Amino acid sequence: MEDNLAIILSDSNKTNSKLQLLSAFFEEEIIYKIYLRSQVVHKLFESNPELDINKLELFHLQYTASAIELLRKIKAANERNVSLIYDEIQLNKEMIEKLNSSVFSEKNYDLDKQKQALKINLSLRRLYQTLSDNTDEYPFSKNINTFSSRFSQDFYYDISADQMMALVQYDAADVYKNNYATIQKKLMGLLCKHDFRTEFFCGLKTGGMIAEVYRFLDVDRHFLFFPSKNLFLLCDLSTIPDIDWSNSLSKKARIMHELTDKNDQLESRANILKTAIPDNVRALLQQYYDKISEVDFLQKIGNYDVQTNILRTMLNTDTL
């Protein structure tokens, strides 16, 4: 008899330990209350050996086991959903790593912008000199088109073909032209006035057409260099709406940032989903707790009445 008592009490402790682990996992108040109530029932039988110990075993079989099964099924379902989220996170990480290995860094871009501006300023000085002296000297610095070929794909802003064509339109009477370049007369005047002090501002592209935009250091004016035609024209960027000119990140870097932000959101979602309990299940657990908290509950243990059958039906989780 004592051996049977010890075995049932030991099994009861193991069952309650399982329930305690689940309450810690879900961090849900109602589950913790169910665990505490199960502990109270266990202590009652442990402290009162005159009680029928078989009713403790029946209590766990009829109630605690059903609750544990329910919570385990919810936990398994949550883990399956979370697993899909972590698969997506891993794919995003692999894409970030792939992009990171193939993209020119912002540091390289910033450094080469300065070098390109120096080349353009020097080329424009030479162009001014050749136009003034009416010579046929080639004005452009070596490898002046390398910058766009390296960075246009990742760093240049996309605009429409119509916007690009509008930027490169000019009146032949308003430009200086020789065998190597065409430059707007008003632009040349501004360059001379400000001693050819300009900096690279941004790049524009549409299809295979590329343009570089420069800004005067001493005045808020911009001009455009169209490499395929060696064309220099003043430009008004306000004619190109809906572009954040302050965003100098490359296209790949922007994608990497977006994927990183998405992974942060997915991580948060996974943490919430992992321990999520549907409202209908939470209501079911509340009913379960109310049932085992009734004053005359112990007297009903072992009586497979209609109420017990209803509870077991409610705990049917085959659809989870």
Short mmCIF file of C-alpha atoms in Angstrom, two decimals:
data_model
loop_
_atom_site.label_atom_id
_atom_site.label_comp_id
_atom_site.label_asym_id
_atom_site.label_seq_id
_atom_site.Cartn_x
_atom_site.Cartn_y
_atom_site.Cartn_z
CA MET A 1 0.00 0.00 0.00
CA GLU A 2 2.80 2.37 0.95
CA ASP A 3 4.63 1.49 -2.26
CA ASN A 4 1.54 2.42 -4.29
CA LEU A 5 1.30 5.72 -2.39
CA ALA A 6 4.96 6.52 -3.09
CA ILE A 7 4.62 5.66 -6.78
CA ILE A 8 1.50 7.80 -7.29
CA LEU A 9 3.05 10.75 -5.41
CA SER A 10 6.24 10.42 -7.46
CA ASP A 11 4.27 10.33 -10.72
CA SER A 12 2.24 13.30 -9.53
CA ASN A 13 5.41 15.30 -8.94
CA LYS A 14 6.64 14.43 -12.44
CA THR A 15 3.30 15.50 -13.95
CA ASN A 16 3.34 18.78 -12.05
CA SER A 17 6.95 19.39 -13.14
CA LYS A 18 5.85 19.07 -16.77
CA LEU A 19 3.09 21.58 -16.13
CA GLN A 20 5.55 23.93 -14.41
CA LEU A 21 7.89 23.83 -17.42
CA LEU A 22 5.01 24.66 -19.74
CA SER A 23 3.90 27.54 -17.52
CA ALA A 24 7.46 28.90 -17.61
CA PHE A 25 7.60 28.53 -21.39
CA PHE A 26 4.33 30.29 -22.13
CA GLU A 27 4.63 32.83 -19.30
CA GLU A 28 0.83 32.88 -19.14
CA GLU A 29 -0.85 33.66 -15.82
CA ILE A 30 -3.72 31.18 -16.23
CA ILE A 31 -1.29 28.31 -16.86
CA TYR A 32 0.71 29.21 -13.78
CA LYS A 33 -2.52 29.31 -11.75
CA ILE A 34 -3.44 25.85 -13.04
CA TYR A 35 0.02 24.60 -12.05
CA LEU A 36 -0.34 26.09 -8.54
CA ARG A 37 -3.78 24.51 -8.16
CA SER A 38 -2.34 21.13 -9.20
CA GLN A 39 0.37 21.56 -6.60
CA VAL A 40 -2.28 22.32 -3.96
CA VAL A 41 -4.10 19.11 -4.87
CA HIS A 42 -0.85 17.15 -4.71
CA LYS A 43 0.07 18.58 -1.29
CA LEU A 44 -3.39 17.78 0.00
CA PHE A 45 -2.97 14.08 -0.74
CA GLU A 46 0.67 14.09 0.34
CA SER A 47 -0.21 15.60 3.73
CA ASN A 48 -3.32 13.48 4.30
CA PRO A 49 -2.46 9.81 3.83
CA GLU A 50 -5.97 8.84 4.94
CA LEU A 51 -7.33 10.21 1.63
CA ASP A 52 -7.78 7.79 -1.27
CA ILE A 53 -4.48 8.30 -3.16
CA ASN A 54 -6.05 6.81 -6.29
CA LYS A 55 -8.11 9.97 -6.64
CA LEU A 56 -4.88 11.96 -7.10
CA GLU A 57 -3.96 9.65 -9.95
CA LEU A 58 -7.43 10.06 -11.43
CA PHE A 59 -7.17 13.84 -11.07
CA HIS A 60 -4.06 13.89 -13.25
CA LEU A 61 -5.50 11.40 -15.72
CA GLN A 62 -8.76 13.27 -16.14
CA TYR A 63 -7.49 16.85 -15.97
CA THR A 64 -3.75 17.56 -15.80
CA ALA A 65 -2.82 15.17 -18.60
CA SER A 66 -5.40 16.79 -20.89
CA ALA A 67 -4.06 20.27 -20.09
CA ILE A 68 -0.47 19.17 -20.72
CA GLU A 69 -1.47 17.57 -24.03
CA LEU A 70 -3.27 20.75 -25.08
CA LEU A 71 -0.31 22.98 -24.22
CA ARG A 72 2.19 20.68 -25.91
CA LYS A 73 0.17 20.69 -29.13
CA ILE A 74 -0.01 24.49 -29.06
CA LYS A 75 3.73 24.65 -28.38
CA ALA A 76 4.45 22.29 -31.31
CA ALA A 77 2.18 24.27 -33.64
CA ASN A 78 3.86 27.52 -32.60
CA GLU A 79 7.31 26.04 -33.14
CA ARG A 80 6.35 24.98 -36.67
CA ASN A 81 5.24 28.53 -37.47
CA VAL A 82 8.33 30.01 -35.87
CA SER A 83 10.51 27.60 -37.84
CA LEU A 84 9.14 29.03 -41.10
CA ILE A 85 9.97 32.53 -39.88
CA TYR A 86 13.54 31.53 -39.02
CA ASP A 87 13.90 29.93 -42.45
CA GLU A 88 12.99 33.29 -43.98
CA ILE A 89 15.41 35.08 -41.66
CA GLN A 90 18.22 32.73 -42.75
CA LEU A 91 17.45 33.28 -46.44
CA ASN A 92 17.56 37.04 -45.84
CA LYS A 93 20.92 36.69 -44.07
CA GLU A 94 22.32 34.72 -47.00
CA MET A 95 21.12 37.41 -49.41
CA ILE A 96 22.67 40.14 -47.24
CA GLU A 97 25.98 38.26 -47.20
CA LYS A 98 25.86 37.78 -50.96
CA LEU A 99 25.13 41.46 -51.59
CA ASN A 100 27.77 42.55 -49.10
CA SER A 101 30.44 40.57 -50.91
CA SER A 102 29.66 42.15 -54.28
CA VAL A 103 28.86 45.77 -53.49
CA PHE A 104 31.24 48.71 -53.51
CA SER A 105 31.26 50.24 -50.07
CA GLU A 106 30.00 53.73 -49.27
CA LYS A 107 33.58 54.51 -48.20
CA ASN A 108 34.90 53.71 -51.68
CA TYR A 109 32.09 55.70 -53.24
CA ASP A 110 32.72 58.78 -51.10
CA LEU A 111 36.45 58.67 -51.80
CA ASP A 112 36.01 58.24 -55.55
CA LYS A 113 33.41 61.06 -55.67
CA GLN A 114 36.14 63.46 -54.59
CA LYS A 115 38.54 62.11 -57.20
CA GLN A 116 35.88 62.35 -59.93
CA ALA A 117 35.06 65.95 -59.00
CA LEU A 118 38.75 66.85 -59.30
CA LYS A 119 38.88 65.23 -62.74
CA ILE A 120 35.77 67.09 -63.91
CA ASN A 121 37.01 70.44 -62.56
CA LEU A 122 40.36 69.97 -64.25
CA SER A 123 38.71 68.88 -67.50
CA LEU A 124 36.43 71.94 -67.48
CA ARG A 125 39.43 74.25 -66.93
CA ARG A 126 41.13 72.66 -69.93
CA LEU A 127 37.93 72.88 -71.96
CA TYR A 128 37.67 76.57 -71.13
CA GLN A 129 41.28 77.07 -72.20
CA THR A 130 40.88 75.19 -75.50
CA LEU A 131 37.72 77.14 -76.31
CA SER A 132 39.42 80.43 -75.44
CA ASP A 133 42.52 79.60 -77.47
CA ASN A 134 40.54 77.90 -80.23
CA THR A 135 42.83 74.86 -80.06
CA ASP A 136 42.06 71.21 -80.72
CA GLU A 137 43.52 69.84 -77.52
CA TYR A 138 41.65 66.96 -75.83
CA PRO A 139 40.45 68.41 -72.50
CA PHE A 140 39.29 65.40 -70.53
CA SER A 141 41.23 63.69 -67.74
CA LYS A 142 42.24 60.07 -68.10
CA ASN A 143 39.59 57.43 -67.25
CA ILE A 144 36.93 60.07 -66.64
CA ASN A 145 34.15 57.60 -67.39
CA THR A 146 35.41 54.89 -65.03
CA PHE A 147 33.57 56.38 -62.07
CA SER A 148 30.11 55.97 -63.61
CA SER A 149 30.87 52.51 -64.92
CA ARG A 150 31.83 51.41 -61.41
CA PHE A 151 29.11 53.04 -59.34
CA SER A 152 26.10 53.82 -61.53
CA GLN A 153 24.43 50.44 -61.05
CA ASP A 154 24.41 50.67 -57.26
CA PHE A 155 24.50 54.37 -56.38
CA TYR A 156 22.81 56.37 -59.14
CA TYR A 157 19.17 57.41 -58.81
CA ASP A 158 16.68 55.97 -61.27
CA ILE A 159 14.67 58.52 -63.24
CA SER A 160 12.36 58.19 -66.24
CA ALA A 161 13.56 58.44 -69.83
CA ASP A 162 11.40 61.55 -70.29
CA GLN A 163 13.04 63.21 -67.28
CA MET A 164 16.50 62.39 -68.61
CA MET A 165 15.68 63.72 -72.07
CA ALA A 166 14.33 66.95 -70.56
CA LEU A 167 17.60 67.44 -68.68
CA VAL A 168 19.82 67.07 -71.76
CA GLN A 169 17.80 69.33 -74.08
CA TYR A 170 19.50 72.60 -75.11
CA ASP A 171 19.39 75.38 -77.68
CA ALA A 172 22.36 75.28 -80.04
CA ALA A 173 22.67 79.07 -79.76
CA ASP A 174 23.22 78.79 -75.99
CA VAL A 175 26.28 76.50 -76.04
CA TYR A 176 29.96 76.46 -76.83
CA LYS A 177 31.02 73.44 -78.86
CA ASN A 178 34.18 71.88 -80.27
CA ASN A 179 35.19 68.41 -81.42
CA TYR A 180 35.25 67.03 -77.88
CA ALA A 181 32.56 68.68 -75.80
CA THR A 182 29.46 70.85 -75.65
CA ILE A 183 28.95 73.23 -72.72
CA GLN A 184 26.28 75.79 -71.93
CA LYS A 185 27.59 79.35 -72.17
CA LYS A 186 25.94 80.40 -68.92
CA LEU A 187 27.45 77.40 -67.16
CA MET A 188 30.93 78.26 -68.42
CA GLY A 189 30.46 81.78 -67.09
CA LEU A 190 29.52 80.47 -63.63
CA LEU A 191 32.47 78.08 -63.63
CA CYS A 192 34.89 80.89 -64.39
CA LYS A 193 33.27 83.14 -61.76
CA HIS A 194 33.58 80.47 -59.06
CA ASP A 195 37.01 79.24 -60.16
CA PHE A 196 35.76 75.80 -61.23
CA ARG A 197 35.07 74.83 -57.61
CA THR A 198 32.45 72.08 -57.75
CA GLU A 199 31.75 68.73 -56.10
CA PHE A 200 30.02 65.56 -57.22
CA PHE A 201 26.41 65.64 -56.03
CA CYS A 202 24.73 62.52 -57.43
CA GLY A 203 24.32 60.28 -60.45
CA LEU A 204 21.20 59.71 -62.54
CA LYS A 205 20.35 56.80 -64.82
CA THR A 206 17.60 55.43 -66.99
CA GLY A 207 18.11 52.38 -69.13
CA GLY A 208 21.59 52.76 -70.65
CA MET A 209 21.64 56.56 -70.22
CA ILE A 210 23.79 57.96 -67.42
CA ALA A 211 24.33 61.48 -66.14
CA GLU A 212 26.48 62.95 -63.37
CA VAL A 213 25.28 65.96 -61.37
CA TYR A 214 27.71 68.43 -59.80
CA ARG A 215 27.14 71.26 -57.34
CA PHE A 216 29.02 74.54 -57.01
CA LEU A 217 30.78 74.89 -53.67
CA ASP A 218 30.07 78.62 -53.37
CA VAL A 219 26.50 78.80 -54.66
CA ASP A 220 23.48 76.51 -54.63
CA ARG A 221 23.50 75.65 -58.33
CA HIS A 222 23.87 72.34 -60.11
CA PHE A 223 25.02 71.24 -63.53
CA LEU A 224 24.89 67.99 -65.40
CA PHE A 225 27.59 66.02 -67.22
CA PHE A 226 26.23 63.63 -69.85
CA PRO A 227 29.25 61.35 -70.59
CA SER A 228 27.95 59.72 -73.76
CA LYS A 229 27.87 63.14 -75.48
CA ASN A 230 30.42 64.99 -73.32
CA LEU A 231 27.65 67.48 -72.65
CA PHE A 232 27.61 70.01 -69.76
CA LEU A 233 24.38 71.84 -68.89
CA LEU A 234 22.94 73.68 -65.92
CA CYS A 235 20.12 71.67 -64.34
CA ASP A 236 17.28 72.20 -61.89
CA LEU A 237 16.75 69.13 -59.70
CA SER A 238 13.36 70.40 -58.56
CA THR A 239 12.06 69.18 -61.93
CA ILE A 240 12.65 65.62 -60.66
CA PRO A 241 10.22 65.12 -57.75
CA ASP A 242 9.92 62.25 -55.29
CA ILE A 243 13.62 61.58 -54.87
CA ASP A 244 15.37 61.78 -51.51
CA TRP A 245 18.61 63.45 -52.59
CA SER A 246 20.07 62.98 -49.10
CA ASN A 247 19.99 59.20 -49.46
CA SER A 248 23.43 58.30 -50.79
CA LEU A 249 23.24 54.57 -50.04
CA SER A 250 23.75 52.24 -52.95
CA LYS A 251 20.83 50.24 -54.28
CA LYS A 252 22.34 47.05 -52.88
CA ALA A 253 23.07 48.75 -49.56
CA ARG A 254 19.44 49.91 -49.38
CA ILE A 255 18.28 46.35 -50.03
CA MET A 256 20.63 45.11 -47.32
CA HIS A 257 19.23 47.68 -44.88
CA GLU A 258 15.68 46.70 -45.79
CA LEU A 259 16.45 43.01 -45.30
CA THR A 260 18.13 43.74 -41.96
CA ASP A 261 15.09 45.73 -40.81
CA LYS A 262 12.80 42.95 -42.00
CA ASN A 263 14.81 40.38 -40.06
CA ASP A 264 14.47 42.49 -36.91
CA GLN A 265 10.71 42.54 -37.42
CA LEU A 266 10.64 38.80 -38.07
CA GLU A 267 12.66 38.14 -34.92
CA SER A 268 10.15 40.14 -32.88
CA ARG A 269 7.27 38.31 -34.53
CA ALA A 270 8.91 34.94 -33.85
CA ASN A 271 9.36 35.78 -30.18
CA ILE A 272 5.67 36.65 -29.91
CA LEU A 273 4.44 33.65 -31.91
CA LYS A 274 6.58 31.18 -29.99
CA THR A 275 4.51 31.57 -26.82
CA ALA A 276 1.23 32.74 -28.36
CA ILE A 277 -2.00 31.21 -27.06
CA PRO A 278 -5.21 31.73 -29.07
CA ASP A 279 -7.95 33.58 -27.26
CA ASN A 280 -10.34 30.63 -27.48
CA VAL A 281 -7.74 28.36 -25.89
CA ARG A 282 -7.06 30.92 -23.17
CA ALA A 283 -10.80 30.97 -22.44
CA LEU A 284 -10.79 27.17 -22.38
CA LEU A 285 -7.94 27.14 -19.87
CA GLN A 286 -9.85 29.60 -17.70
CA GLN A 287 -12.83 27.24 -17.70
CA TYR A 288 -10.46 24.39 -16.86
CA TYR A 289 -9.04 26.33 -13.93
CA ASP A 290 -12.50 27.26 -12.68
CA LYS A 291 -13.44 23.57 -12.85
CA ILE A 292 -10.55 22.33 -10.70
CA SER A 293 -10.99 25.24 -8.28
CA GLU A 294 -14.54 24.32 -7.30
CA VAL A 295 -15.04 23.75 -3.56
CA ASP A 296 -16.44 20.24 -4.05
CA PHE A 297 -14.07 19.36 -6.84
CA LEU A 298 -12.32 16.53 -5.00
CA GLN A 299 -15.62 14.80 -4.40
CA LYS A 300 -16.17 14.65 -8.16
CA ILE A 301 -12.84 13.08 -9.01
CA GLY A 302 -13.43 9.68 -10.52
CA ASN A 303 -17.00 10.39 -11.52
CA TYR A 304 -17.05 10.35 -15.30
CA ASP A 305 -20.12 12.51 -15.51
CA VAL A 306 -21.36 14.73 -18.28
CA GLN A 307 -19.29 17.70 -17.10
CA THR A 308 -16.07 15.70 -17.23
CA ASN A 309 -16.84 14.45 -20.72
CA ILE A 310 -17.56 18.02 -21.83
CA LEU A 311 -14.20 19.14 -20.47
CA ARG A 312 -12.34 16.37 -22.25
CA THR A 313 -14.15 17.26 -25.49
CA MET A 314 -13.14 20.88 -25.05
CA LEU A 315 -9.54 19.79 -24.71
CA ASN A 316 -9.65 17.96 -28.03
CA THR A 317 -6.84 19.60 -29.99
CA ASP A 318 -6.65 17.48 -33.12
CA THR A 319 -7.25 20.58 -35.24
CA LEU A 320 -4.26 22.48 -33.83
#
